[in-house]
Coordinates of N, CA and C in Angstrom, one line a residue:
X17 N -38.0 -0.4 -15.0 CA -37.2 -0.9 -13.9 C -35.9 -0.1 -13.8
X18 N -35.6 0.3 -12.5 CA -34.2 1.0 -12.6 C -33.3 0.0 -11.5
X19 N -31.8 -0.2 -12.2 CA -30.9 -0.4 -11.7 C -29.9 0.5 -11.0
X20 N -29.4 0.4 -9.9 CA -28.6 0.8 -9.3 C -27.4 0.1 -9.3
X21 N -26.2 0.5 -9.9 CA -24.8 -0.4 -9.2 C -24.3 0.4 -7.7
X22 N -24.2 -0.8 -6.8 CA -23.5 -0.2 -5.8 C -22.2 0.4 -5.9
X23 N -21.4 -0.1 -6.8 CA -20.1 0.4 -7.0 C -20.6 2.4 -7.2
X24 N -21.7 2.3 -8.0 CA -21.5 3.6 -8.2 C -22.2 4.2 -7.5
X25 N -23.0 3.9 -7.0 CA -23.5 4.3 -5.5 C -22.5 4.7 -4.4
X26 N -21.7 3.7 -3.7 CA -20.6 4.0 -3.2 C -19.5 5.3 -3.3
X27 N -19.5 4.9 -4.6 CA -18.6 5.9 -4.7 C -19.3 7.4 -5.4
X28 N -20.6 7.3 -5.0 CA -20.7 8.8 -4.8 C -21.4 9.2 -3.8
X29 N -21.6 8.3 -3.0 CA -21.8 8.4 -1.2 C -20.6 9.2 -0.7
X30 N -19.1 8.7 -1.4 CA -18.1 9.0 -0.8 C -17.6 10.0 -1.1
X31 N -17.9 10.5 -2.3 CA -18.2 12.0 -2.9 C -18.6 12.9 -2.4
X32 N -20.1 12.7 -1.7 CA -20.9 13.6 -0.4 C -20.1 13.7 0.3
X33 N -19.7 12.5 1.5 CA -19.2 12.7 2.2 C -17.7 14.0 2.7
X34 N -17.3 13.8 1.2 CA -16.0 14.2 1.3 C -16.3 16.0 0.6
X35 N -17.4 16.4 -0.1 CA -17.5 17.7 -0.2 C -17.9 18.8 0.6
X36 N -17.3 19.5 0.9 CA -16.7 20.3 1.8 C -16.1 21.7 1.0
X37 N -16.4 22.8 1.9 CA -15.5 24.3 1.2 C -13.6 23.4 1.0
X38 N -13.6 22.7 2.6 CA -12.1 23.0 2.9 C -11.8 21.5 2.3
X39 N -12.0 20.7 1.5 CA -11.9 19.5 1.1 C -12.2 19.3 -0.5
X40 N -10.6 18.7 -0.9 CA -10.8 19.2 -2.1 C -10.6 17.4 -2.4
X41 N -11.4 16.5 -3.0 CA -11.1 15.3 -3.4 C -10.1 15.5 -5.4
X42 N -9.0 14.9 -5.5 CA -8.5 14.5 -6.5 C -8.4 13.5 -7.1
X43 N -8.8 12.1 -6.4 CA -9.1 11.1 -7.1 C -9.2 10.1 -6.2
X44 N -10.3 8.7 -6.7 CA -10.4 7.8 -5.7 C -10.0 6.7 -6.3
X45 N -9.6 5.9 -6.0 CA -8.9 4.3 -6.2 C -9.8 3.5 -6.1
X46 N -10.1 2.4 -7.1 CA -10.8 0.7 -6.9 C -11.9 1.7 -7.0
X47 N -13.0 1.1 -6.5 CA -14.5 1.6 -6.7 C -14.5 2.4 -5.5
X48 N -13.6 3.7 -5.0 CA -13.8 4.4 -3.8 C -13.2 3.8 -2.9
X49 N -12.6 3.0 -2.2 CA -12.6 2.4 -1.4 C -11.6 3.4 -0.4
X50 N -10.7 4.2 -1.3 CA -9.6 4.9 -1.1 C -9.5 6.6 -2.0
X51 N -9.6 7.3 -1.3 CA -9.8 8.9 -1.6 C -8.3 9.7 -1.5
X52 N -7.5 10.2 -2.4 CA -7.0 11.0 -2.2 C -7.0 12.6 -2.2
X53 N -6.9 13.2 -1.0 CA -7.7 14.5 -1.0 C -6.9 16.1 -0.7
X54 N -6.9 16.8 -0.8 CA -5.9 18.3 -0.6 C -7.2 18.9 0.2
X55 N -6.4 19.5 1.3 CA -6.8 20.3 2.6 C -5.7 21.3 2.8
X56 N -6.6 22.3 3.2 CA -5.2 23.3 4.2 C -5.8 22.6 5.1
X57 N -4.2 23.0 5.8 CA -4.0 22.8 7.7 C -5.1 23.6 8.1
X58 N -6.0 22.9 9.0 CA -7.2 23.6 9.7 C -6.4 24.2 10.9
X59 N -6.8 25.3 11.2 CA -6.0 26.0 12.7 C -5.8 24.9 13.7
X60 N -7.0 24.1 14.1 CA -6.2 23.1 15.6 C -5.2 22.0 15.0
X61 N -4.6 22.0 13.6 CA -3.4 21.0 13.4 C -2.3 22.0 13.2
X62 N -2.5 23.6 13.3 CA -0.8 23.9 13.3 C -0.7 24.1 14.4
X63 N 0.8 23.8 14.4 CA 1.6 23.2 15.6 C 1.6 22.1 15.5
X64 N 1.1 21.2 15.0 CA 0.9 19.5 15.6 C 1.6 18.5 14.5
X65 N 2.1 17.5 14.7 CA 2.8 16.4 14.2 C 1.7 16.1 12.8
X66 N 2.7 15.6 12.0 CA 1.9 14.4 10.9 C 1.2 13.5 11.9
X67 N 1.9 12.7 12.6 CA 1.5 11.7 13.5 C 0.2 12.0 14.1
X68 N 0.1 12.8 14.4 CA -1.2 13.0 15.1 C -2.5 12.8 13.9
X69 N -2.2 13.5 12.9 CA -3.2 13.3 12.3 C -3.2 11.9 11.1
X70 N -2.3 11.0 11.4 CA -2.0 9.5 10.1 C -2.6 8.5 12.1
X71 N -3.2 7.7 11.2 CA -3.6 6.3 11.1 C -3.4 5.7 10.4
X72 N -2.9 4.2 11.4 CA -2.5 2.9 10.4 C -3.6 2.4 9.5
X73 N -3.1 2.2 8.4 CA -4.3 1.5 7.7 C -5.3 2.2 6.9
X74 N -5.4 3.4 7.5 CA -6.6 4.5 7.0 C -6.3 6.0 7.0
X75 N -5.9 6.8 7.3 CA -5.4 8.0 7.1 C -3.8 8.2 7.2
X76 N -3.4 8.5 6.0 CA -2.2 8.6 5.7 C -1.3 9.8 5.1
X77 N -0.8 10.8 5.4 CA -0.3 12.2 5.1 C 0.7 12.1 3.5
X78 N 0.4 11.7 2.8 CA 1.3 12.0 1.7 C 2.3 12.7 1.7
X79 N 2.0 14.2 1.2 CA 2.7 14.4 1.1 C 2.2 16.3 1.7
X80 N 3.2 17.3 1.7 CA 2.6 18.1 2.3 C 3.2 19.2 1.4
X81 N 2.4 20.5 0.7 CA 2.8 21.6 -0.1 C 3.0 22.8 0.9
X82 N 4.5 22.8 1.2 CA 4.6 24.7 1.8 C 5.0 25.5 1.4
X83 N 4.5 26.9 1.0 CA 4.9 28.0 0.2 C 5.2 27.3 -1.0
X84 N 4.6 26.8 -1.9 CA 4.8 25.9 -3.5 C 5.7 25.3 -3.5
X85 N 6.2 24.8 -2.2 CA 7.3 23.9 -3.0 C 6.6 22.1 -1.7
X86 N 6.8 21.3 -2.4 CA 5.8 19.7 -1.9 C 7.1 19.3 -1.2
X87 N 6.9 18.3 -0.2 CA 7.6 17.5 0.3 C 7.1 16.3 0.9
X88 N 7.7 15.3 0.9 CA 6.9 13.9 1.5 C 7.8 13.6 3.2
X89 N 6.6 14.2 4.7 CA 6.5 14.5 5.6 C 6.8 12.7 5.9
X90 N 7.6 12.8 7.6 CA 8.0 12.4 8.2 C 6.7 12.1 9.6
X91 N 6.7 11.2 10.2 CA 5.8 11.6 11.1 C 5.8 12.6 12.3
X92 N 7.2 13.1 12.3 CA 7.8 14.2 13.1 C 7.5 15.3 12.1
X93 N 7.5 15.8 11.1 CA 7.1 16.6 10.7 C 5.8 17.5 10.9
X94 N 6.4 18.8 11.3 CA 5.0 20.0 12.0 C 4.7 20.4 10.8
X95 N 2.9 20.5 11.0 CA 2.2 21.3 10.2 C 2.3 22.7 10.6
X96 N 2.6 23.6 9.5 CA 2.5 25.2 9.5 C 1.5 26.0 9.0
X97 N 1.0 26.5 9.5 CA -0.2 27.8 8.8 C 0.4 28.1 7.4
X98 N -1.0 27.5 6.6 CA -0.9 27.7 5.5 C -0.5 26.3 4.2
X99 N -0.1 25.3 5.3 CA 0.0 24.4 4.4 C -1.0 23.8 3.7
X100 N -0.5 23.0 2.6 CA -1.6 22.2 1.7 C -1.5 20.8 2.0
X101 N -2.0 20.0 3.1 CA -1.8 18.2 2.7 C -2.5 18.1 2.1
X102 N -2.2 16.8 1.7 CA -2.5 15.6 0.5 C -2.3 14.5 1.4
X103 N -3.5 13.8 1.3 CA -4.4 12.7 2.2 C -4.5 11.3 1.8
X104 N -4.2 10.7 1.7 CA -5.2 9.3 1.5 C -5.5 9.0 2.7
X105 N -6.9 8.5 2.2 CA -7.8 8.0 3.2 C -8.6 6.8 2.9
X106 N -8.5 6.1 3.6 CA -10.1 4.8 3.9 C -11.3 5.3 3.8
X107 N -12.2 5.1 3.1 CA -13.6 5.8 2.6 C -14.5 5.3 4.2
X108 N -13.9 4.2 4.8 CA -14.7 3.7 6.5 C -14.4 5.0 7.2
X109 N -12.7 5.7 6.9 CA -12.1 6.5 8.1 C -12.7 7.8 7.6
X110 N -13.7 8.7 6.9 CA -13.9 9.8 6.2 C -14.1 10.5 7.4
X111 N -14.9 10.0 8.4 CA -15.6 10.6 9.7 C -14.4 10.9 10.8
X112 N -13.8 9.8 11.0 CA -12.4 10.0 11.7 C -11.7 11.2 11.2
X113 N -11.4 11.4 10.0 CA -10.3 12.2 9.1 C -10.9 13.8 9.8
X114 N -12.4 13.5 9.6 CA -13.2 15.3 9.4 C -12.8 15.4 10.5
X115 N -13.0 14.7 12.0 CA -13.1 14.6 13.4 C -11.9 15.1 13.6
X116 N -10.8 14.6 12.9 CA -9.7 14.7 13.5 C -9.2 16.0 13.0
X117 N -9.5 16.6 11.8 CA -9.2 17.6 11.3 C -10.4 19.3 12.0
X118 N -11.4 18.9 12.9 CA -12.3 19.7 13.2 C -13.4 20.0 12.5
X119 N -13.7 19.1 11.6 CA -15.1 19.7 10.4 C -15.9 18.9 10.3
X120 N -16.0 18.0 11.7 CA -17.2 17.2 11.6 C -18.1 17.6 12.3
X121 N -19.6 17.7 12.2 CA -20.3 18.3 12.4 C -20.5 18.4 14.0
X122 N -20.8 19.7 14.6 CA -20.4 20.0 16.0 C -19.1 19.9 16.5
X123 N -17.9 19.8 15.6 CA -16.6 19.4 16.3 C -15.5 21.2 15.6

């Protein structure tokens, strides 16, 4: 008889989801529920606000690495070619995040 825990099911559902060339996961919180992840700025977010890409509740911009030196972004804060965010996310919002960032499939 084989058992499955969901917990660990989940959280390597959320694993799939989130591997990617441009998607680098560093660690997940509780049993996944919460991913923190490092991305370069995809070309259609430079120019554009933190804001644009944070959601309440579920996508949230930590903090942001330019030219090696980190800073914790404002929601007026512009992303620049070449930056590194650092993400948390809602493991519900993963599809939102890709969508919003252009790497969801067809987008």
């Amino acid at each position: 008889m084989l058992t499955i825990s969901s917990t660990t099911w989940g959280a390597e559902r959320i694993r799939e989801l989130l591997t990617s060339a441009e998607i680098d996961c560093i660690h997940s919180f509780g049993s996944g529920e919460v991913s923190l992840v490092n991305i370069e700025v995809p070309p259609q977010l430079v120019g554009r606000m933190v804001k644009d890409l944070s959601v309440s509740s579920e996508i949230t911009v930590v903090s942001v690495t330019r030219q090696g030196a980190a800073f914790i972004p404002t929601l007026g804060s512009q992303f620049m070619d070449g930056d590194i965010i650092h993400v948390a996310i809602l493991a519900s919002a993963l599809e939102r995040f890709k969508t919003l960032c252009g790497l969801s499939e067809g987008g």
